[in-house]
Short mmCIF file of C-alpha atoms in Angstrom, two decimals:
data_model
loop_
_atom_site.label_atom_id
_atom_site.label_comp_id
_atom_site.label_asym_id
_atom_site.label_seq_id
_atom_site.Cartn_x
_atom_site.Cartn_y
_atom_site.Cartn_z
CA UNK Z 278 102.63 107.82 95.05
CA UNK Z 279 103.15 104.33 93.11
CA UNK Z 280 102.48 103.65 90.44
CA UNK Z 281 101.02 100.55 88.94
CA UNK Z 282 101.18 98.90 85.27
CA UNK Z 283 99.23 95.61 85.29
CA UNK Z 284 100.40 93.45 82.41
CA UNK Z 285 97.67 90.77 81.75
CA UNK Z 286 99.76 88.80 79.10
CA UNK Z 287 103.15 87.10 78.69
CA UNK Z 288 104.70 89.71 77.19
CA UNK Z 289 109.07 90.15 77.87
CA UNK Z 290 109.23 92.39 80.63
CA UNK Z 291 110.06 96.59 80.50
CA UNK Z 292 113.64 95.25 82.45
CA UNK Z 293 114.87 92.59 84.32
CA UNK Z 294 117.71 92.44 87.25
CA UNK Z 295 118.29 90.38 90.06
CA UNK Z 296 117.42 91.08 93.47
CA UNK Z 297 119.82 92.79 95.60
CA UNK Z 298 121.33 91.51 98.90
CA UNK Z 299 120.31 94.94 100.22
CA UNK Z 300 118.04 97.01 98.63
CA UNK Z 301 116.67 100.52 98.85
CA UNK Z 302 113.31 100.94 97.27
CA UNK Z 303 111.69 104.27 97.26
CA UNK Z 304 107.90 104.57 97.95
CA UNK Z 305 107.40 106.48 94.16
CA UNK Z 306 108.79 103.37 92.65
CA UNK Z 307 107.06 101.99 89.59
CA UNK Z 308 105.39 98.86 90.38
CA UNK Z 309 104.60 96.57 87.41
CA UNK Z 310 103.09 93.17 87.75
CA UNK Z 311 103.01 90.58 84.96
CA UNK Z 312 103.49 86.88 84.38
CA UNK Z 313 106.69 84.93 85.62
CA UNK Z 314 109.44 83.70 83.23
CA UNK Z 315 110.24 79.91 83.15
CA UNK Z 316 113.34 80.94 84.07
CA UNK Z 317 112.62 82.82 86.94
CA UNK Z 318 111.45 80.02 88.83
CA UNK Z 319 114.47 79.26 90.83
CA UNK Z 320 114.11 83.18 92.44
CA UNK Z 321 110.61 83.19 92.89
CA UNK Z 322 111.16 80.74 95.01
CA UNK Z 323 113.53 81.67 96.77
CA UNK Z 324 111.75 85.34 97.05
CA UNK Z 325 109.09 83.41 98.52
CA UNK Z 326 110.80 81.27 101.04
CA UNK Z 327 112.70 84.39 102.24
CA UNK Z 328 109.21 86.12 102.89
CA UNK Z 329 108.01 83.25 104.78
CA UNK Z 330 110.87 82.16 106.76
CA UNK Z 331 110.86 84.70 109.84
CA UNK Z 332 107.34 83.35 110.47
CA UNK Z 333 108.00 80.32 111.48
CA UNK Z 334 109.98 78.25 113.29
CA UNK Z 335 112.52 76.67 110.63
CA UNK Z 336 111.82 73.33 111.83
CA UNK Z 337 108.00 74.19 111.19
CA UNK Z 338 108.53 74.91 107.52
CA UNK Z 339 109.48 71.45 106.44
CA UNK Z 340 107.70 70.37 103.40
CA UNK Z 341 105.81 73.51 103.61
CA UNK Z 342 109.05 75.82 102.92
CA UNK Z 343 109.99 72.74 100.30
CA UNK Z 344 106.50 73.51 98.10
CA UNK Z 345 107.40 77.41 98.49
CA UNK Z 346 110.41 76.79 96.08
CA UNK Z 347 108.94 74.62 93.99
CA UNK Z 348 107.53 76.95 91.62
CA UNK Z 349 107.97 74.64 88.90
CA UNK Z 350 104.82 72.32 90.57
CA UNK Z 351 103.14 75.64 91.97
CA UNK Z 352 103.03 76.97 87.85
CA UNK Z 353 101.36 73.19 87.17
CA UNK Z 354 98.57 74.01 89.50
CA UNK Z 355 97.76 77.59 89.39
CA UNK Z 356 96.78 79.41 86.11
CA UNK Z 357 99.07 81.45 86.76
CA UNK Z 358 102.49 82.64 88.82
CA UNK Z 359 102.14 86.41 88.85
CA UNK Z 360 105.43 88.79 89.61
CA UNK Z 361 106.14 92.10 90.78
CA UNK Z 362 108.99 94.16 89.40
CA UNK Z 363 110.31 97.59 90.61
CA UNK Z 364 112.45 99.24 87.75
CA UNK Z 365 116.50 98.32 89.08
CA UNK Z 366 115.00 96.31 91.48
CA UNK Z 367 114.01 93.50 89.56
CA UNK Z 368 111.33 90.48 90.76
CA UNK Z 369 110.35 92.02 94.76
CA UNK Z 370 107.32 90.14 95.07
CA UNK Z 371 104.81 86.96 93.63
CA UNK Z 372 101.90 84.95 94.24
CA UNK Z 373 100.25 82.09 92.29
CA UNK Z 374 96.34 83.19 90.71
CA UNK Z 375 93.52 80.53 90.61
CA UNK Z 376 90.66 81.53 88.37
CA UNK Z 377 88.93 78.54 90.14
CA UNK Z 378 90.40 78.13 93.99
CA UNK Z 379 89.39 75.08 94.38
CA UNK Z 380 91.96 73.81 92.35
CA UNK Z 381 94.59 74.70 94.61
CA UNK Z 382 93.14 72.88 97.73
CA UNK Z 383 95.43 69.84 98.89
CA UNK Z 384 93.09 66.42 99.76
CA UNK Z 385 92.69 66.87 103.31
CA UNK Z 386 90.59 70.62 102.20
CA UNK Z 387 88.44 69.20 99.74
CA UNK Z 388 85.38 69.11 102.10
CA UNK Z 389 85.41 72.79 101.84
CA UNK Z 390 84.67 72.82 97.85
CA UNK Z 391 81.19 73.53 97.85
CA UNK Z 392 81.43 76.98 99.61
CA UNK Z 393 84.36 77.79 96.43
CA UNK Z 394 81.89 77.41 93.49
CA UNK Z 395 82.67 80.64 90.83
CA UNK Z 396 85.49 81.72 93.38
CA UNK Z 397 88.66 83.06 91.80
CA UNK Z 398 91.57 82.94 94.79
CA UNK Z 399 95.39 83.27 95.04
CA UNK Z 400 98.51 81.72 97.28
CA UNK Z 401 101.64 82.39 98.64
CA UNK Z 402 101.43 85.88 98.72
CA UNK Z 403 104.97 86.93 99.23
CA UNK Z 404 106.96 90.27 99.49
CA UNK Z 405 110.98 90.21 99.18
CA UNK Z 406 111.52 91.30 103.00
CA UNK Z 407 113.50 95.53 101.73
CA UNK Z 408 110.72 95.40 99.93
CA UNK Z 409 107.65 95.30 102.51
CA UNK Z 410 105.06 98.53 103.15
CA UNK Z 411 106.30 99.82 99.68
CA UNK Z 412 103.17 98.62 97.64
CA UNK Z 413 104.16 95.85 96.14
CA UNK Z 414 101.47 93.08 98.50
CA UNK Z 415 98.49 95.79 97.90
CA UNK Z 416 99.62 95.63 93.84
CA UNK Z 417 99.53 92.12 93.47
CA UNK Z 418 96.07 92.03 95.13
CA UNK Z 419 94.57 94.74 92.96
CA UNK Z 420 95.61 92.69 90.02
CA UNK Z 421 94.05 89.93 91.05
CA UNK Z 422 90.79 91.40 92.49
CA UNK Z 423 90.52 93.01 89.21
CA UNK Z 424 91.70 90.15 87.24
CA UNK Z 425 88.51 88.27 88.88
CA UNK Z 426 86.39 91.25 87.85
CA UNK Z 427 87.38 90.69 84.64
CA UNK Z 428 86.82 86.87 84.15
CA UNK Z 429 83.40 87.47 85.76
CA UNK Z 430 83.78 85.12 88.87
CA UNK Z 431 81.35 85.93 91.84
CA UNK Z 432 84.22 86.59 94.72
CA UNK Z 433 87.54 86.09 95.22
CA UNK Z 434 88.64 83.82 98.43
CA UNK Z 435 92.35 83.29 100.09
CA UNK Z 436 93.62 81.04 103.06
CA UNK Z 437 96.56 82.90 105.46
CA UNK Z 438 97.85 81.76 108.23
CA UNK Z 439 96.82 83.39 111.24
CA UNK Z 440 100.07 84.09 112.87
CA UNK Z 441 100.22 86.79 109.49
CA UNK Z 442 98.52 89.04 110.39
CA UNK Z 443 100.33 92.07 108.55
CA UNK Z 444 98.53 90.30 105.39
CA UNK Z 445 95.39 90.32 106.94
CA UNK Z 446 95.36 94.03 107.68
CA UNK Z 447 96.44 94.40 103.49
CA UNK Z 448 93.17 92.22 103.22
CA UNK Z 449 90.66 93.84 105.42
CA UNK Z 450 91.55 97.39 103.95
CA UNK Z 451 90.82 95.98 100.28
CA UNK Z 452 87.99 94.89 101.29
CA UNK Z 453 88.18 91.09 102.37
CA UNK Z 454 86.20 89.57 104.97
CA UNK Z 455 86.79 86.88 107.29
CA UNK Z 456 85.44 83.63 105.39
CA UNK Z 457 85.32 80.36 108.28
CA UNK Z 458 84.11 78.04 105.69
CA UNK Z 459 87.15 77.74 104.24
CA UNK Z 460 89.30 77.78 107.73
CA UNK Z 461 91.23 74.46 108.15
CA UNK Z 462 94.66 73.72 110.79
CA UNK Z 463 97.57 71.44 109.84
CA UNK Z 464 100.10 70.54 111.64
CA UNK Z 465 103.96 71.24 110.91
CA UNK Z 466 106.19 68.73 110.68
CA UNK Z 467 107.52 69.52 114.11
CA UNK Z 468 103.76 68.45 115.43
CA UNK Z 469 102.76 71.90 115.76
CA UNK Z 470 98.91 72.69 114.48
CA UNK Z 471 98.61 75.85 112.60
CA UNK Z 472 95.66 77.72 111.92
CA UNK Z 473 94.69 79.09 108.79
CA UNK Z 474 92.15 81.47 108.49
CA UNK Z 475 89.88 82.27 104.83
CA UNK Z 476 89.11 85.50 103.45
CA UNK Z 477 86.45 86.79 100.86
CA UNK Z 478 85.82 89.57 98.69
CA UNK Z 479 82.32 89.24 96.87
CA UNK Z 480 81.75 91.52 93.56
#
């Protein structure tokens, strides 16, 4: 099985190495998940673009793939840019955590703020692509679910687009629920709309 050490401060990590072109994770890997490194930005985002990219159309990404690598303004908004680390594997996957998920709506959203009140929620969810269906998504999750728990917030809430649906299935089996209130489109910078579903889990 894997396991999972949850580190809730910003401690130096058990190891650090950089991801591998090609890597081979076994499913008994240890998972730990902590807080990112200043200078671990740069591969975060690029970890996260690399998740994303076989989504979408490349054209469709645009500014949205351009905000994926900024982690730098994603660490400004969200309390905090959480990591996943597989020992000799290094950083495999990430996500930003909102203790209050209405801070990480953009303007056009903000009509959906009174259905977020005590709602803890995270973004950009992303899993290096060798290292998908090893854990590493449902880890993250946990932490945060817990995390939530912990800071005594009523639910926790998340936006995904609905083309991913491998995340929704992760979602569903933890225990999230569809959640329209919070369902918005946008559309890409190639004039595409793209709908975005919510989730909730309520403690």
């Amino acid at each position: 099985g894997i396991t999972v050490s949850a580190e809730w401060t910003l401690g130096i990590p058990a190891y650090y190495a950089d991801i591998r072109k090609a890597m081979v994770i076994e499913p008994s890997s240890t998972i730990i998940i902590r807080c990112a490194r200043l200078d671990e930005y740069d591969q975060i985002g690029e970890l996260t673009f690399a998740a994303y990219q076989d989504l979408f159309d490349r054209e469709d990404l645009g500014r949205y793939g351009e905000s994926m690598r900024d982690v730098k303004s994603r660490a400004a908004k969200a309390d905090i840019v959480l990591v996943a680390e597989m020992y000799g594997h290094g950083i495999v996957g990430a996500l930003d955590y909102y203790n209050d998920y209405a801070d990480a709506l953009s303007k056009p959203n903000l009509e959906h703020l009174e259905h977020l009140e005590g709602c803890a929620g995270f973004r950009l969810l992303a899993v290096h692509p060798s290292a998908q269906r090893k854990g590493v998504g449902r880890a993250l999750v946990r932490w945060c679910v817990d995390r939530a728990r912990h800071d005594g917030r009523c639910s926790i809430v998340l936006n995904s687009g609905s083309i991913m649906q491998g995340a929704q299935r992760l979602y569903k089996a933890l225990g999230f629920e569809q959640y329209p209130k919070i369902e918005f489109e946008f559309r890409s910078d190639t004039g595409k709309m793209i709908q975005v579903i919510g989730m909730r889990l309520n403690f």
